[in-house]
CSV table of C-alpha atoms in Angstrom, one decimal:
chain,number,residue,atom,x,y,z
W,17,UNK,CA,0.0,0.0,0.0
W,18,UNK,CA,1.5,3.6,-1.1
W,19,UNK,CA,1.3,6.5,1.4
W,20,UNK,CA,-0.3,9.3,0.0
W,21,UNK,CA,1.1,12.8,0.2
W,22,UNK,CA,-1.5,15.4,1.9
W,23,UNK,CA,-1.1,19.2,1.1
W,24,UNK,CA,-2.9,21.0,3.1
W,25,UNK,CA,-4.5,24.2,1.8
W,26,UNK,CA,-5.6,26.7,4.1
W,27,UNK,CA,-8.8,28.6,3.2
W,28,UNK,CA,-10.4,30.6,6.1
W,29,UNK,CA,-13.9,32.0,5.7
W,30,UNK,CA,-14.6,35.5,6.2
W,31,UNK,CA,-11.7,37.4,4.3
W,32,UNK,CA,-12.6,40.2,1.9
W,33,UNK,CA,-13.0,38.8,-1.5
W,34,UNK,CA,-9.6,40.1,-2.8
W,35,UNK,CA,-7.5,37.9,0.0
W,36,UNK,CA,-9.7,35.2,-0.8
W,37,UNK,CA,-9.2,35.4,-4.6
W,38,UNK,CA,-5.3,35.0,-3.6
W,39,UNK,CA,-6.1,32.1,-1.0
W,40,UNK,CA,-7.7,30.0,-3.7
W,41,UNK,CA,-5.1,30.6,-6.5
W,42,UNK,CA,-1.8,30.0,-3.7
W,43,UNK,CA,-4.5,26.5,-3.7
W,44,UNK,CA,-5.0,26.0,-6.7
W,45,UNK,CA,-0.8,26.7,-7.4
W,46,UNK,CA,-0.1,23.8,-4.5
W,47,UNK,CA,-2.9,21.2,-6.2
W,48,UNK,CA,-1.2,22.2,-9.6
W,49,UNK,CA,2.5,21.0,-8.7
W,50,UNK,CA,1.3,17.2,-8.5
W,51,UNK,CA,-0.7,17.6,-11.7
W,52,UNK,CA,2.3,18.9,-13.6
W,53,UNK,CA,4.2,15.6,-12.6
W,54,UNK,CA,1.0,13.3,-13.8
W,55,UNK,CA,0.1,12.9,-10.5
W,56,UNK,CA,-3.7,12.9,-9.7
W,57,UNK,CA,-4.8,14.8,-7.1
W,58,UNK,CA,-8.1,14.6,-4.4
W,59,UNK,CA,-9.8,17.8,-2.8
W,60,UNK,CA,-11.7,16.5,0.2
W,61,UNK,CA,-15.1,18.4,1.0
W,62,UNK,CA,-17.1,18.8,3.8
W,63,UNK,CA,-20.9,18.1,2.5
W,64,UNK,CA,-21.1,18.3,-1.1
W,65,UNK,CA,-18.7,20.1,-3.5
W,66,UNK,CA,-21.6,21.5,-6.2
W,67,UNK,CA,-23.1,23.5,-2.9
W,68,UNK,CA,-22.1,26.4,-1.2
W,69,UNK,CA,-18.6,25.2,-1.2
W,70,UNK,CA,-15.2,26.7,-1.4
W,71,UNK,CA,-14.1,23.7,-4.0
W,72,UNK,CA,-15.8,25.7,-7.0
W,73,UNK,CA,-13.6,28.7,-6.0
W,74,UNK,CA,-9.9,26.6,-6.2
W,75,UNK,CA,-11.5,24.4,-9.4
W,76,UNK,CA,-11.9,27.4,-11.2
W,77,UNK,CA,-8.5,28.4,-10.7
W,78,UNK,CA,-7.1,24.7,-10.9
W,79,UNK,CA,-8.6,24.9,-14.7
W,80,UNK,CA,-7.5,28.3,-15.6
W,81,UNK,CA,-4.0,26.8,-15.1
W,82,UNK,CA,-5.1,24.0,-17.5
W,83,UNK,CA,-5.9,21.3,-15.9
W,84,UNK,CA,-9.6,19.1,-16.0
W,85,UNK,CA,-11.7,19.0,-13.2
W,86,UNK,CA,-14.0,16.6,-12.1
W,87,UNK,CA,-16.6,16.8,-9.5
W,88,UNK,CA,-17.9,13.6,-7.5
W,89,UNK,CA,-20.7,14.7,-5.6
W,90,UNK,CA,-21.2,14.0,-1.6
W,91,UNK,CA,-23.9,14.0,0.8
W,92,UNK,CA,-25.5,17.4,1.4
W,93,UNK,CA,-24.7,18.9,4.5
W,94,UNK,CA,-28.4,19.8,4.4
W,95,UNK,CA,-29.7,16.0,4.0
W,96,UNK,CA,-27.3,14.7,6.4
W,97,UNK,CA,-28.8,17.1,9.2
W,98,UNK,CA,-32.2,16.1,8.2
W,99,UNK,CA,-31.2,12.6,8.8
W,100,UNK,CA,-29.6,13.3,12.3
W,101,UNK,CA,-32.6,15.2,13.2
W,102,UNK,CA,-35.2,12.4,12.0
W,103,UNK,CA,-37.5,14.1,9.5
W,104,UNK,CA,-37.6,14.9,6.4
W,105,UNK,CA,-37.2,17.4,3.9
W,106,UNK,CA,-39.9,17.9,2.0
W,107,UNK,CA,-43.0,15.6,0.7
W,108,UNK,CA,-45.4,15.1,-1.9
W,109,UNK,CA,-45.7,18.8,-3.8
W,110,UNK,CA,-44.2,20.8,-0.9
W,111,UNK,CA,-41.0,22.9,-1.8
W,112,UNK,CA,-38.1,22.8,-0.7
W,113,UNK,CA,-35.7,25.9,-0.6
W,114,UNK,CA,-32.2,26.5,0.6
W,115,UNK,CA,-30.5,29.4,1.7
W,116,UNK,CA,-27.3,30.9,3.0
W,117,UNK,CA,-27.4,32.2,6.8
W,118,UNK,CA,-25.6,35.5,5.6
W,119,UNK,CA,-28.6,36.6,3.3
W,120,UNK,CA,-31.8,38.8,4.0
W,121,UNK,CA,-34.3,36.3,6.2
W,122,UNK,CA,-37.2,38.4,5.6
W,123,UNK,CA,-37.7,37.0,2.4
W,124,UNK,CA,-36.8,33.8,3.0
W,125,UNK,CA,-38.9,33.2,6.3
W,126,UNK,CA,-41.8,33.8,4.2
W,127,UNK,CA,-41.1,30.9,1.0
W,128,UNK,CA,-43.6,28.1,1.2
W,129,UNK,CA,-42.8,25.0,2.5
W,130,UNK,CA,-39.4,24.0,4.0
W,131,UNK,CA,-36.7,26.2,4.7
W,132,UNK,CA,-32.8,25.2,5.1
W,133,UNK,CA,-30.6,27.6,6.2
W,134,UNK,CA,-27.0,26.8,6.0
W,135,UNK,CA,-23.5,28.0,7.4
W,136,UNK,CA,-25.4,30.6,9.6
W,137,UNK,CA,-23.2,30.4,12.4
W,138,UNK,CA,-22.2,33.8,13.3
W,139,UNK,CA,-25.9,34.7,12.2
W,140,UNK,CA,-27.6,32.8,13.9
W,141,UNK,CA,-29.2,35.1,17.0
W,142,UNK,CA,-30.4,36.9,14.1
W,143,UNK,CA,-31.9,34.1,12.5
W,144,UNK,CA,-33.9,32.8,15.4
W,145,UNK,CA,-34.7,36.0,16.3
W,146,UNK,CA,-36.7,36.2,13.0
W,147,UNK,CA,-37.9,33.2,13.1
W,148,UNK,CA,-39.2,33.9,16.7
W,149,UNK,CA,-40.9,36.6,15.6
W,150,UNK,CA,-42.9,34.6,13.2
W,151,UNK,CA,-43.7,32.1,15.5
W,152,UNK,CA,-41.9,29.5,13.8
W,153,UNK,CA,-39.3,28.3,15.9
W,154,UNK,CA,-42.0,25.3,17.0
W,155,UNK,CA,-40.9,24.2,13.7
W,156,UNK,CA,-37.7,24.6,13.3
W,157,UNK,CA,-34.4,22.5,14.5
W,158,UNK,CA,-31.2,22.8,13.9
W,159,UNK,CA,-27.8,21.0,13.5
W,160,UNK,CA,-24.3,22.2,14.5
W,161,UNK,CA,-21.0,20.2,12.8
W,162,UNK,CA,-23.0,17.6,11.2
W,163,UNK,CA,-21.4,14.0,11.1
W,164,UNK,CA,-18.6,15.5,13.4
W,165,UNK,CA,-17.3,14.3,16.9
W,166,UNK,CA,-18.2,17.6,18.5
W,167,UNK,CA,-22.2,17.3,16.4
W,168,UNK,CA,-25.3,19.0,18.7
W,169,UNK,CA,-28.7,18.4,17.7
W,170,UNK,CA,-31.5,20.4,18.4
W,171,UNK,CA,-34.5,19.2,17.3
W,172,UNK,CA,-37.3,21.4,18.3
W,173,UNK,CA,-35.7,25.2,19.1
W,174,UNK,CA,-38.8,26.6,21.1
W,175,UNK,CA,-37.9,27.1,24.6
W,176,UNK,CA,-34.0,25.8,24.2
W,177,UNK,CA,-32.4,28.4,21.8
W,178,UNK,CA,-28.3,27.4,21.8
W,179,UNK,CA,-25.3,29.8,21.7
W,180,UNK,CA,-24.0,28.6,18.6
W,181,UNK,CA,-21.4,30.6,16.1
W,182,UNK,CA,-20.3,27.5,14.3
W,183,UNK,CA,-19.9,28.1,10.7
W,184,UNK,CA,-21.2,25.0,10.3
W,185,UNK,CA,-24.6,25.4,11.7
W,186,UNK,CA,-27.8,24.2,9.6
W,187,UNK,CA,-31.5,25.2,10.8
W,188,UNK,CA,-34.1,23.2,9.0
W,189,UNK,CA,-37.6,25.3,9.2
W,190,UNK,CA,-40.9,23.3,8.3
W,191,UNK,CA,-44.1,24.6,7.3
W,192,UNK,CA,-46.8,24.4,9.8
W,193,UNK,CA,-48.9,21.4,9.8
């Protein structure tokens, strides 16, 4: 059996868009080296790599240096929290609509059917604030580090709201019933 050479690349969230523009080209530099040798090269992903994910970022500059990409996909961070939390997703003709914590909620809160809110970490007082306002937090639960050691679930947020700032924090909101 071969040992397989790990480069790690570092790639922080929350930098202005110009240092992250460098961050993912100094990656997409260190995945190229093996490449230019024949070598084949992995990119492990946390969830899956066609959503929300910093992967699209380094491909993009892996192929402007010339070299093909190819994306195999994972389990949604999204499903994989439904899972741990035992429901599901959506049913019959409901919709199903995902969103990034950073956004506008207002909009959001108010989509039909269910609601998954990902990576809202640092957001997320504001989040359950808006969805206590609505009264929806009877029907909402959330997830924090999913299919990690250190995972929390919180099934039903009324009356036990968590101090949470994980970035990797998913609330899953379902339509009254």
């Amino acid at each position: 059996m071969s040992e397989k050479e790990i480069l790690p690349l570092v790639l922080p969230m929350g930098q202005p868009e110009e240092k992250r523009r460098e961050m993912y080209l100094e990656a997409a530099n260190k995945v190229a080296a093996p490449l230019s040798k024949g070598e084949d090269v992995a990119l492990i992903n946390l969830g899956d790599v066609s959503i929300y994910s910093t992967f699209s970022n380094v491909q993009q500059q892996v192929m402007n240096l010339g070299y093909e990409t190819r994306m195999i996909p994972g389990v949604p961070s999204f499903v994989a929290s439904a899972c741990a939390l035992n429901i599901s997703l959506a049913e019959g003709k409901e919709p199903l609509h995902i969103f990034p914590g950073g956004g506008d909620m207002e909009e959001e809160l108010l989509a039909k059917g269910t609601k998954v809110i990902m990576k809202s970490g640092k957001k997320l007082a504001r989040v359950i604030a808006e969805l206590r306002e609505r009264n929806m937090l009877k029907n909402a639960g959330l997830v924090k580090n999913c299919s990690m050691e250190d995972e929390e679930l919180y099934p039903h947020l009324e009356g036990r709201i968590p101090e949470i700032d994980s970035y990797f924090t998913t609330l899953i909101v379902k339509e009254k019933k």
